[in-house]
Coordinates of C-alpha atoms and ligand atoms in Angstrom, one line a residue:
M1 CA 84.9 160.3 98.9
Q2 CA 84.8 160.2 95.0
I3 CA 84.0 157.2 93.2
K4 CA 86.5 156.5 90.5
N5 CA 87.4 152.9 90.2
I6 CA 84.8 150.6 91.4
G7 CA 84.9 146.1 92.7
V8 CA 82.5 143.7 91.9
V9 CA 82.7 140.2 93.5
G10 CA 81.5 137.0 91.8
A11 CA 81.0 137.5 87.7
G12 CA 78.0 135.6 87.1
I13 CA 75.1 137.2 85.3
M14 CA 74.3 140.0 88.1
G15 CA 78.2 140.4 88.8
S16 CA 78.9 140.5 84.9
G17 CA 75.9 142.4 84.4
I18 CA 76.5 145.6 87.4
S19 CA 80.9 146.0 86.2
Q20 CA 79.1 146.3 82.2
V21 CA 77.1 149.3 83.4
A22 CA 79.7 150.7 86.0
A23 CA 82.2 150.4 83.4
S24 CA 79.8 152.1 80.5
A25 CA 79.5 154.8 83.6
G26 CA 83.2 155.6 83.2
Y27 CA 84.8 153.8 86.2
N28 CA 87.3 151.2 86.2
V29 CA 86.2 148.3 87.4
I30 CA 87.9 145.5 88.8
L31 CA 86.3 142.6 88.2
N32 CA 87.0 139.3 90.6
D33 CA 85.9 135.4 90.9
I34 CA 87.6 132.4 92.2
E35 CA 88.0 130.5 89.2
D36 CA 89.4 131.9 85.5
K37 CA 86.1 129.6 84.1
F38 CA 83.8 132.4 85.9
I39 CA 85.6 135.4 85.3
D40 CA 86.1 134.1 80.8
R41 CA 82.0 133.7 81.1
G42 CA 81.2 136.7 82.9
L43 CA 83.4 139.2 80.0
T44 CA 82.1 137.1 77.5
A45 CA 78.3 137.8 78.5
I46 CA 79.1 141.6 78.5
F47 CA 80.7 141.5 75.2
H48 CA 77.4 140.1 74.0
S49 CA 75.8 142.1 75.4
L50 CA 77.4 145.5 74.2
E51 CA 77.6 143.9 70.6
R52 CA 73.8 143.8 70.3
M53 CA 74.1 147.4 72.0
V54 CA 76.4 148.3 68.8
K55 CA 73.9 146.4 66.3
K56 CA 71.4 148.2 67.4
D57 CA 73.3 151.2 67.2
K58 CA 72.9 152.5 71.1
I59 CA 77.0 152.4 71.6
T60 CA 79.4 152.5 68.1
S61 CA 82.1 149.7 68.3
A62 CA 84.3 151.4 69.4
E63 CA 82.6 153.0 72.9
A64 CA 81.9 149.3 73.6
K65 CA 86.1 149.1 72.6
T66 CA 86.6 151.2 76.4
I67 CA 84.1 150.3 78.0
S68 CA 85.4 146.5 78.1
G69 CA 89.2 148.1 78.5
R70 CA 87.7 149.7 81.5
I71 CA 87.1 145.7 83.1
T72 CA 89.6 144.3 85.1
R73 CA 90.0 140.6 85.7
S74 CA 90.9 139.1 89.4
K75 CA 91.4 136.1 91.4
K76 CA 92.5 137.7 94.5
L77 CA 89.9 139.8 96.4
E78 CA 92.8 141.1 97.4
D79 CA 93.3 143.0 94.0
L80 CA 90.1 145.4 95.4
S81 CA 92.9 146.8 98.2
D82 CA 92.4 150.5 96.3
V83 CA 89.6 150.4 94.9
D84 CA 86.7 153.3 95.8
F85 CA 83.4 150.7 96.1
V86 CA 82.8 147.4 96.5
V87 CA 79.8 145.3 94.7
E88 CA 79.5 142.0 96.5
A89 CA 77.3 140.0 94.0
V90 CA 78.8 136.1 94.9
I91 CA 75.4 133.2 95.5
E92 CA 72.9 133.6 97.5
D93 CA 74.4 131.8 100.6
K94 CA 75.0 134.0 103.9
T95 CA 78.3 132.5 104.8
L96 CA 79.6 133.1 102.0
K97 CA 78.7 136.7 101.7
Q98 CA 80.0 137.2 105.2
D99 CA 83.1 135.8 105.2
I100 CA 83.7 137.7 102.0
F101 CA 82.5 140.9 103.5
R102 CA 85.1 140.3 106.8
Q103 CA 87.8 139.6 103.7
L104 CA 87.3 142.8 102.3
D105 CA 86.9 144.8 105.7
N106 CA 90.4 144.5 106.0
I107 CA 91.7 144.1 102.5
C108 CA 89.6 148.1 102.2
H109 CA 90.2 151.1 102.9
S110 CA 87.9 152.5 105.7
E111 CA 86.3 154.9 104.3
V112 CA 84.8 152.2 101.6
I113 CA 82.0 152.2 101.1
L114 CA 80.4 147.0 100.8
S115 CA 77.0 147.0 99.3
S116 CA 75.8 143.6 98.2
N117 CA 73.9 142.9 95.1
T118 CA 72.3 140.1 97.6
S119 CA 68.2 140.0 96.5
S120 CA 67.1 138.3 100.0
I121 CA 69.7 138.1 102.5
S122 CA 69.5 140.2 105.4
I123 CA 71.6 143.3 105.6
T124 CA 72.5 144.0 108.7
S125 CA 73.9 140.6 109.4
L126 CA 76.3 141.4 106.2
A127 CA 76.8 144.6 107.8
A128 CA 77.5 142.9 111.4
V129 CA 80.7 141.1 110.5
T130 CA 82.6 144.2 109.7
S131 CA 84.1 146.7 111.8
R132 CA 81.7 149.1 109.0
P133 CA 78.0 149.0 109.5
E134 CA 77.2 152.4 108.7
K135 CA 79.4 152.1 105.4
V136 CA 77.3 148.4 104.6
I137 CA 74.0 148.7 102.3
G138 CA 72.1 146.1 99.7
M139 CA 71.9 147.3 96.2
H140 CA 69.8 145.3 94.8
F141 CA 70.5 146.0 90.8
I142 CA 67.7 143.6 88.4
N143 CA 68.4 140.7 85.5
P144 CA 68.6 142.0 83.0
V145 CA 71.2 144.3 84.2
P146 CA 72.1 146.9 81.3
V147 CA 68.0 146.7 80.4
M148 CA 66.4 146.8 84.3
K149 CA 66.2 150.2 85.0
L150 CA 65.5 149.4 89.4
I151 CA 68.0 149.4 91.8
E152 CA 66.2 148.2 95.1
V153 CA 68.4 149.9 97.4
I154 CA 68.6 148.4 101.2
K155 CA 69.3 150.2 103.9
G156 CA 71.1 147.8 106.8
L157 CA 70.3 148.9 110.6
D158 CA 72.8 150.9 111.2
T159 CA 73.2 151.7 107.4
S160 CA 74.0 155.4 107.8
S161 CA 71.5 158.2 105.7
E162 CA 75.2 159.3 103.8
T163 CA 76.3 155.9 102.8
V164 CA 72.2 156.7 101.3
K165 CA 73.1 158.8 99.6
S166 CA 76.8 157.5 98.0
V167 CA 74.6 154.8 96.7
F168 CA 71.5 156.9 95.2
D169 CA 74.1 159.2 93.2
L170 CA 76.2 156.3 92.1
A171 CA 73.0 154.2 91.2
E172 CA 72.1 157.7 89.2
I173 CA 75.4 158.0 87.8
M174 CA 74.8 154.5 86.0
G175 CA 71.7 155.6 84.5
K176 CA 69.4 153.6 87.1
V177 CA 66.4 154.7 89.2
P178 CA 66.9 153.5 92.8
V179 CA 64.5 152.6 95.4
M180 CA 64.3 151.8 99.3
A181 CA 62.9 149.1 100.9
E182 CA 63.7 148.0 104.5
D183 CA 66.5 145.3 105.8
F184 CA 63.2 142.4 106.0
P185 CA 63.5 138.6 104.2
G186 CA 62.7 139.2 100.0
F187 CA 62.9 143.2 100.5
V188 CA 60.5 144.8 98.7
S189 CA 61.2 142.8 94.9
N190 CA 61.7 139.3 95.3
R191 CA 59.0 138.9 98.7
V192 CA 56.4 140.3 96.0
L193 CA 57.4 138.1 92.7
Q194 CA 58.9 135.5 93.8
V195 CA 55.2 134.3 95.3
M196 CA 53.8 134.0 92.5
I197 CA 56.2 132.8 90.6
N198 CA 56.4 130.1 93.4
E199 CA 51.9 130.2 92.2
G200 CA 52.4 129.9 89.1
I201 CA 54.3 126.3 89.0
Y202 CA 52.4 125.1 91.6
C203 CA 49.7 126.1 88.8
L204 CA 51.5 123.7 86.3
Y205 CA 51.8 121.4 88.9
E206 CA 48.1 120.6 90.1
G207 CA 47.6 121.1 85.9
V208 CA 44.9 124.1 86.1
G209 CA 47.3 124.8 82.9
T210 CA 50.1 124.2 80.9
R211 CA 53.6 126.1 80.5
E212 CA 52.2 128.3 77.5
S213 CA 48.7 128.2 78.7
I214 CA 50.4 129.8 82.4
D215 CA 53.0 132.3 80.8
D216 CA 50.8 133.9 78.1
I217 CA 47.2 134.4 80.6
M218 CA 49.9 136.0 82.2
K219 CA 50.9 138.3 80.2
M220 CA 48.0 138.8 79.0
C221 CA 46.5 139.6 82.6
A222 CA 49.2 142.2 84.2
N223 CA 51.0 143.8 81.2
H224 CA 53.8 141.6 82.5
P225 CA 56.6 141.1 79.3
M226 CA 56.9 137.5 80.5
G227 CA 55.2 134.7 82.1
P228 CA 55.8 133.9 85.8
L229 CA 57.6 130.2 84.1
E230 CA 59.6 132.3 81.6
L231 CA 60.7 134.1 84.5
A232 CA 61.4 131.6 86.7
D233 CA 64.2 129.8 83.4
L234 CA 65.9 134.0 83.2
I235 CA 66.8 134.0 87.2
G236 CA 67.6 130.3 87.4
L237 CA 65.5 128.2 89.7
D238 CA 67.9 127.7 92.2
T239 CA 68.5 131.2 92.7
V240 CA 64.1 131.1 93.5
L241 CA 64.3 128.0 95.7
N242 CA 67.0 129.8 97.9
I243 CA 64.6 132.4 97.6
L244 CA 61.9 131.1 98.9
N245 CA 63.5 129.2 100.7
I246 CA 64.8 132.2 103.0
L247 CA 60.9 133.4 102.6
Y248 CA 59.6 130.5 104.0
E249 CA 62.0 130.7 107.0
G250 CA 62.4 134.2 108.2
Y251 CA 58.4 134.6 107.8
G252 CA 57.6 131.2 109.3
D253 CA 55.0 131.8 107.3
P254 CA 53.3 128.2 104.4
K255 CA 52.7 131.4 102.4
Y256 CA 56.1 131.0 101.0
R257 CA 57.1 126.7 100.6
P258 CA 58.5 126.7 97.2
C259 CA 56.7 124.6 94.9
P260 CA 57.1 119.8 94.8
L261 CA 57.8 120.7 91.6
L262 CA 60.8 123.2 92.1
K263 CA 62.5 121.6 93.9
K264 CA 62.9 118.1 92.0
Y265 CA 63.4 120.6 89.0
V266 CA 66.5 121.4 90.9
E267 CA 67.7 118.5 92.3
A268 CA 67.7 117.4 88.5
G269 CA 70.0 120.6 87.5
L270 CA 67.4 121.5 85.3
L271 CA 68.0 125.3 86.4
G272 CA 66.4 127.3 83.4
R273 CA 68.6 129.3 80.7
K274 CA 72.0 128.9 82.4
T275 CA 71.8 125.1 82.3
G276 CA 70.2 124.7 78.7
R277 CA 66.7 123.7 80.2
G278 CA 64.3 124.7 82.8
F279 CA 60.0 124.9 82.5
Y280 CA 61.7 125.2 78.9
E281 CA 64.1 124.8 76.5
Y282 CA 67.4 126.3 75.4
A283 CA 70.1 125.7 72.6
K284 CA 73.3 126.1 74.2
Ligands
CAA1 N1 72.1 143.5 77.1 C1 72.0 144.8 76.2 N2 70.7 144.8 75.5 C2 69.3 143.8 75.8 C3 69.4 142.9 76.6 C4 71.2 142.3 77.5 N3 71.8 141.9 77.9 N4 69.0 142.1 76.8 C5 67.7 142.8 76.8 N5 68.7 143.9 76.1 C6 67.2 145.0 75.0 C7 67.4 144.4 74.1 O1 68.6 144.9 72.5 C8 65.8 145.4 73.4 O2 66.9 147.1 72.9 P1 65.8 147.7 72.1 O3 63.9 147.6 72.8 O4 66.3 149.3 72.0 O5 65.0 147.0 71.3 C9 65.2 144.8 74.4 O6 66.5 145.0 75.7 C10 64.4 144.1 74.5 O7 64.4 143.0 73.8 P2 64.4 141.8 73.3 O8 63.1 142.7 72.5 O9 65.5 141.2 72.7 O10 63.2 141.0 74.1 P3 62.0 141.5 74.9 O11 61.4 143.1 74.0 O12 61.3 140.7 75.0 O13 62.1 142.5 76.5 C11 63.8 141.7 78.6 C12 64.3 141.1 77.0 C13 63.8 142.7 78.1 C14 64.7 140.5 79.5 C15 61.5 141.3 78.9 O14 61.2 140.8 78.5 C16 61.9 141.6 80.3 O15 61.7 143.1 80.7 N6 61.8 140.4 81.4 C17 61.6 140.6 82.1 C18 62.5 140.2 83.8 C19 62.3 140.8 84.8 O16 61.1 140.7 85.3 N7 63.4 140.2 85.7 C20 63.3 140.7 86.6 C21 63.9 139.3 87.6 S1 64.5 139.5 88.8 C22 65.8 140.1 89.5 O17 66.3 140.1 89.0 C23 65.0 140.1 90.6 C24 65.7 139.1 91.5 O18 66.2 139.4 93.2 C25 65.7 137.4 91.5

């Protein structure tokens, strides 16, 4: 099936980034969320990201306009009835994702692939609520989506090899590099990354270092562009906590136990860049 129109469910940091790269690759995108304010925020993020690319002479302002013009807003999942491919990118809540997959299964044509940008929830559990488990797959983009090359592709128990091939082709057209991972909690990226972030937070909690020294040591020790605490702020501390809980429950192994300091920050609503304060402070 030739893909022309892509539905993206969820206009947050990831959904807006995915819409931008899909529209930049020439696809028409329907960007769906439940409230206008979420769609507005997503479209503003796309506008700023495109503006940044214009300033860096990566695209012209006419191209930026064409890319934005390919994105249509939507508040009803039914608007996705004629799309050729779906990427779901709502918050990391299994019940919510399953509910959306159940609805999409009824709304979208039977040959349409339903992918999820989940960073940790079982693809097999999303496939199980649909009548097309062979067409359900994980397509895990990395934040910031316009910049990061990787798409971690996750095959559920019944995902077909045709579906994997279509997603690999689509990823390459979007200028990304697809890499396979099996469907176990956290896949590869978050199973490894979140343990490092959690240990960075434990170092702060136990007074082994300051936020700056922990980040500086890890940047220069491992040649990472960001330290674990800066990166946690970029991802969102609520998302980090959610993923650690999924790893902790999924493997039953204490090595994934979320740091109490992380829980305290989330309870306080200090979620990182998106709220203006996490381990660091950000201008609003
Ligand atoms: N849109 C478009 N372009 C952007 C952008 C955006 N949102 N953000 C950055 N860029 C571009 C910049 O314009 C710049 O382009 P040039 O190289 O042409 O100058 C380039 O990206 C680098 O940006 P900056 O110079 O502003 O800043 P930087 O060099 O510090 O890079 C960064 C910023 C790309 C975010 C870098 O710090 C980085 O790679 N950080 C690590 C990101 C990471 O680890 N992400 C994983 C998150 S985990 C995840 O996503 C998995 C999960 O499930 C939770």
